[in-house]
mmCIF file of C-alpha atoms in Angstrom:
data_model
loop_
_atom_site.group_PDB
_atom_site.id
_atom_site.type_symbol
_atom_site.label_atom_id
_atom_site.label_comp_id
_atom_site.label_asym_id
_atom_site.label_seq_id
_atom_site.Cartn_x
_atom_site.Cartn_y
_atom_site.Cartn_z
ATOM 1 C CA MET A 1 -30.619 -2.777 7.142
ATOM 2 C CA VAL A 2 -32.452 -4.478 10.011
ATOM 3 C CA GLU A 3 -36.189 -5.041 9.846
ATOM 4 C CA LYS A 4 -38.200 -5.504 13.053
ATOM 5 C CA THR A 5 -41.013 -8.062 12.945
ATOM 6 C CA ASP A 6 -44.012 -8.317 15.264
ATOM 7 C CA GLY A 7 -42.581 -9.272 18.627
ATOM 8 C CA GLY A 8 -39.860 -11.443 17.171
ATOM 9 C CA PRO A 9 -36.169 -10.801 16.828
ATOM 10 C CA ALA A 10 -34.903 -8.343 14.258
ATOM 11 C CA ARG A 11 -33.884 -9.951 10.988
ATOM 12 C CA ARG A 12 -31.427 -8.827 8.331
ATOM 13 C CA TYR A 13 -32.910 -7.280 5.215
ATOM 14 C CA SER A 14 -30.900 -7.225 2.029
ATOM 15 C CA SER A 15 -32.003 -6.438 -1.483
ATOM 16 C CA GLU A 16 -29.666 -6.732 -4.437
ATOM 17 C CA LEU A 17 -32.074 -4.686 -6.554
ATOM 18 C CA ARG A 18 -32.197 -1.889 -3.976
ATOM 19 C CA ALA A 19 -28.401 -1.861 -3.764
ATOM 20 C CA GLN A 20 -28.185 -1.561 -7.562
ATOM 21 C CA GLN A 21 -30.722 1.279 -7.573
ATOM 22 C CA ALA A 22 -28.813 3.120 -4.839
ATOM 23 C CA ALA A 23 -25.548 2.738 -6.776
ATOM 24 C CA ALA A 24 -27.200 4.037 -9.955
ATOM 25 C CA THR A 25 -28.629 7.014 -8.060
ATOM 26 C CA ARG A 26 -25.219 7.800 -6.563
ATOM 27 C CA GLU A 27 -23.664 7.611 -10.024
ATOM 28 C CA ARG A 28 -26.252 10.097 -11.349
ATOM 29 C CA VAL A 29 -25.676 12.440 -8.392
ATOM 30 C CA VAL A 30 -21.884 12.323 -8.755
ATOM 31 C CA GLY A 31 -22.154 12.781 -12.532
ATOM 32 C CA ALA A 32 -24.418 15.796 -12.100
ATOM 33 C CA ALA A 33 -22.080 17.238 -9.480
ATOM 34 C CA ALA A 34 -19.097 16.752 -11.809
ATOM 35 C CA ALA A 35 -20.816 18.532 -14.689
ATOM 36 C CA LEU A 36 -21.910 21.459 -12.540
ATOM 37 C CA PHE A 37 -18.633 21.860 -10.633
ATOM 38 C CA ALA A 38 -16.707 21.807 -13.922
ATOM 39 C CA GLY A 39 -19.079 24.230 -15.620
ATOM 40 C CA ARG A 40 -20.008 26.633 -12.834
ATOM 41 C CA GLY A 41 -17.265 26.249 -10.243
ATOM 42 C CA TYR A 42 -17.495 25.162 -6.640
ATOM 43 C CA ALA A 43 -19.166 28.203 -5.080
ATOM 44 C CA ALA A 44 -21.852 28.533 -7.758
ATOM 45 C CA THR A 45 -22.841 24.858 -7.576
ATOM 46 C CA THR A 46 -25.614 24.272 -5.068
ATOM 47 C CA MET A 47 -27.090 21.075 -3.722
ATOM 48 C CA PRO A 48 -30.526 21.916 -5.232
ATOM 49 C CA ALA A 49 -28.869 22.486 -8.628
ATOM 50 C CA ILE A 50 -27.146 19.105 -8.393
ATOM 51 C CA ALA A 51 -30.500 17.546 -7.482
ATOM 52 C CA ARG A 52 -32.256 19.135 -10.471
ATOM 53 C CA HIS A 53 -29.484 18.053 -12.836
ATOM 54 C CA ALA A 54 -29.548 14.467 -11.462
ATOM 55 C CA GLY A 55 -33.344 14.265 -11.392
ATOM 56 C CA VAL A 56 -33.504 13.535 -7.666
ATOM 57 C CA SER A 57 -34.469 15.403 -4.505
ATOM 58 C CA THR A 58 -32.091 17.671 -2.625
ATOM 59 C CA GLU A 59 -32.376 15.247 0.299
ATOM 60 C CA THR A 60 -31.102 12.443 -1.940
ATOM 61 C CA VAL A 61 -28.104 14.569 -2.920
ATOM 62 C CA GLN A 62 -27.423 15.351 0.741
ATOM 63 C CA ALA A 63 -27.650 11.648 1.605
ATOM 64 C CA ASN A 64 -24.807 11.058 -0.864
ATOM 65 C CA GLY A 65 -22.485 13.373 1.002
ATOM 66 C CA PRO A 66 -21.740 16.984 1.710
ATOM 67 C CA LYS A 67 -20.642 19.228 -1.140
ATOM 68 C CA GLN A 68 -16.945 18.625 -0.439
ATOM 69 C CA ALA A 69 -17.387 14.858 -0.620
ATOM 70 C CA LEU A 70 -19.327 15.155 -3.868
ATOM 71 C CA LEU A 71 -16.506 17.181 -5.421
ATOM 72 C CA ARG A 72 -13.946 14.553 -4.388
ATOM 73 C CA ALA A 73 -16.202 11.754 -5.663
ATOM 74 C CA ALA A 74 -16.621 13.627 -8.954
ATOM 75 C CA ILE A 75 -12.853 13.940 -9.350
ATOM 76 C CA ASN A 76 -12.328 10.263 -8.524
ATOM 77 C CA ALA A 77 -15.065 9.117 -10.904
ATOM 78 C CA SER A 78 -13.818 11.395 -13.682
ATOM 79 C CA THR A 79 -10.200 10.312 -13.446
ATOM 80 C CA PHE A 80 -9.851 6.619 -12.741
ATOM 81 C CA GLY A 81 -13.527 5.761 -12.418
ATOM 82 C CA GLY A 82 -13.459 4.720 -8.787
ATOM 83 C CA ASP A 83 -13.640 6.075 -5.272
ATOM 84 C CA ASP A 84 -10.975 6.770 -2.663
ATOM 85 C CA ASP A 85 -10.691 3.052 -1.861
ATOM 86 C CA THR A 86 -10.307 1.896 -5.465
ATOM 87 C CA ASP A 87 -6.809 0.873 -6.466
ATOM 88 C CA ALA A 88 -6.089 2.572 -9.806
ATOM 89 C CA ARG A 89 -4.731 -0.740 -11.110
ATOM 90 C CA ASP A 90 -8.212 -2.247 -10.708
ATOM 91 C CA THR A 91 -9.906 0.310 -12.944
ATOM 92 C CA GLU A 92 -10.434 0.145 -16.698
ATOM 93 C CA LEU A 93 -7.772 2.807 -17.162
ATOM 94 C CA GLY A 94 -5.365 0.941 -14.893
ATOM 95 C CA THR A 95 -5.897 -2.229 -16.891
ATOM 96 C CA VAL A 96 -5.002 -0.363 -20.095
ATOM 97 C CA MET A 97 -1.885 1.098 -18.509
ATOM 98 C CA LEU A 98 -0.741 -2.301 -17.217
ATOM 99 C CA ALA A 99 -1.277 -4.010 -20.580
ATOM 100 C CA VAL A 100 1.360 -2.058 -22.518
ATOM 101 C CA GLY A 101 4.084 -4.185 -23.992
ATOM 102 C CA SER A 102 7.006 -1.839 -24.607
ATOM 103 C CA GLY A 103 8.522 1.388 -23.401
ATOM 104 C CA ALA A 104 7.481 3.223 -26.563
ATOM 105 C CA GLU A 105 3.913 1.944 -26.198
ATOM 106 C CA ALA A 106 3.909 2.973 -22.523
ATOM 107 C CA VAL A 107 4.927 6.520 -23.456
ATOM 108 C CA ALA A 108 2.251 6.743 -26.154
ATOM 109 C CA VAL A 109 -0.498 5.311 -23.928
ATOM 110 C CA THR A 110 0.534 7.482 -20.973
ATOM 111 C CA ALA A 111 0.544 10.646 -23.089
ATOM 112 C CA SER A 112 -2.853 9.823 -24.537
ATOM 113 C CA VAL A 113 -4.359 8.910 -21.160
ATOM 114 C CA LEU A 114 -2.987 11.961 -19.360
ATOM 115 C CA SER A 115 -4.050 14.288 -22.151
ATOM 116 C CA GLY A 116 -7.575 12.911 -22.071
ATOM 117 C CA LEU A 117 -7.743 12.986 -18.273
ATOM 118 C CA ASN A 118 -6.508 16.536 -18.024
ATOM 119 C CA ALA A 119 -8.955 17.736 -20.661
ATOM 120 C CA SER A 120 -11.912 16.024 -18.986
ATOM 121 C CA VAL A 121 -11.206 17.045 -15.386
ATOM 122 C CA HIS A 122 -9.681 20.493 -15.797
ATOM 123 C CA GLY A 123 -12.858 22.235 -14.587
ATOM 124 C CA LEU A 124 -13.095 19.915 -11.587
ATOM 125 C CA TRP A 125 -9.526 20.726 -10.553
ATOM 126 C CA LEU A 126 -10.325 24.424 -10.793
ATOM 127 C CA ALA A 127 -13.369 23.817 -8.568
ATOM 128 C CA PHE A 128 -11.167 21.856 -6.123
ATOM 129 C CA ALA A 129 -8.660 24.721 -5.959
ATOM 130 C CA GLU A 130 -11.524 27.198 -5.459
ATOM 131 C CA ALA A 131 -12.975 25.103 -2.630
ATOM 132 C CA ALA A 132 -9.537 24.802 -1.009
ATOM 133 C CA ARG A 133 -9.244 28.588 -0.810
ATOM 134 C CA HIS A 134 -12.390 28.769 1.335
ATOM 135 C CA ASP A 135 -12.517 25.457 3.206
ATOM 136 C CA ASP A 136 -9.761 24.165 5.500
ATOM 137 C CA ALA A 137 -10.745 20.524 5.007
ATOM 138 C CA MET A 138 -10.605 20.881 1.220
ATOM 139 C CA ALA A 139 -7.249 22.677 1.495
ATOM 140 C CA ALA A 140 -5.908 19.778 3.540
ATOM 141 C CA ALA A 141 -7.296 17.267 1.041
ATOM 142 C CA LEU A 142 -5.731 19.138 -1.883
ATOM 143 C CA GLY A 143 -2.413 19.378 -0.048
ATOM 144 C CA GLY A 144 -2.478 15.680 0.756
ATOM 145 C CA LEU A 145 -3.273 14.806 -2.828
ATOM 146 C CA ALA A 146 -0.442 17.006 -4.104
ATOM 147 C CA THR A 147 1.936 15.290 -1.678
ATOM 148 C CA ARG A 148 0.853 11.808 -2.843
ATOM 149 C CA ILE A 149 1.306 12.815 -6.493
ATOM 150 C CA ARG A 150 4.804 14.164 -5.793
ATOM 151 C CA GLU A 151 5.706 10.972 -3.902
ATOM 152 C CA GLN A 152 4.508 8.801 -6.782
ATOM 153 C CA ASN A 153 6.622 10.786 -9.233
ATOM 154 C CA THR A 154 9.916 10.694 -7.366
#
């Protein structure tokens, strides 16, 4: 952010506290979106409902992205705990997966992790599929994700 002073040059403004507050607000918004998308579905989840659930204004929800972006952020946060730019290996879950010591342990950890992930994000995936049926951008995103998953598993 740039702050303009009286007649002088603009100076940089940075606040660590404000950045932390913004991150906490985004986390609340994405968490509320995840709960509502999973429980109500994509079409029935509105921006005002997300705002009420997160305890913020609708404008704050809108500032955190359009509905499609909130669904993708909810899926990312609910699976590996990051965003699109987060390498899965750098997440808590990735650390667990990389720490296994044997093939048998890898199978057990993978089964446990995937079972837990699928149980926790099932409603979000249904919302993603619902959104993809009605929104070309979401359909493209779902198709791209499916392609990346197939590539990782071949």
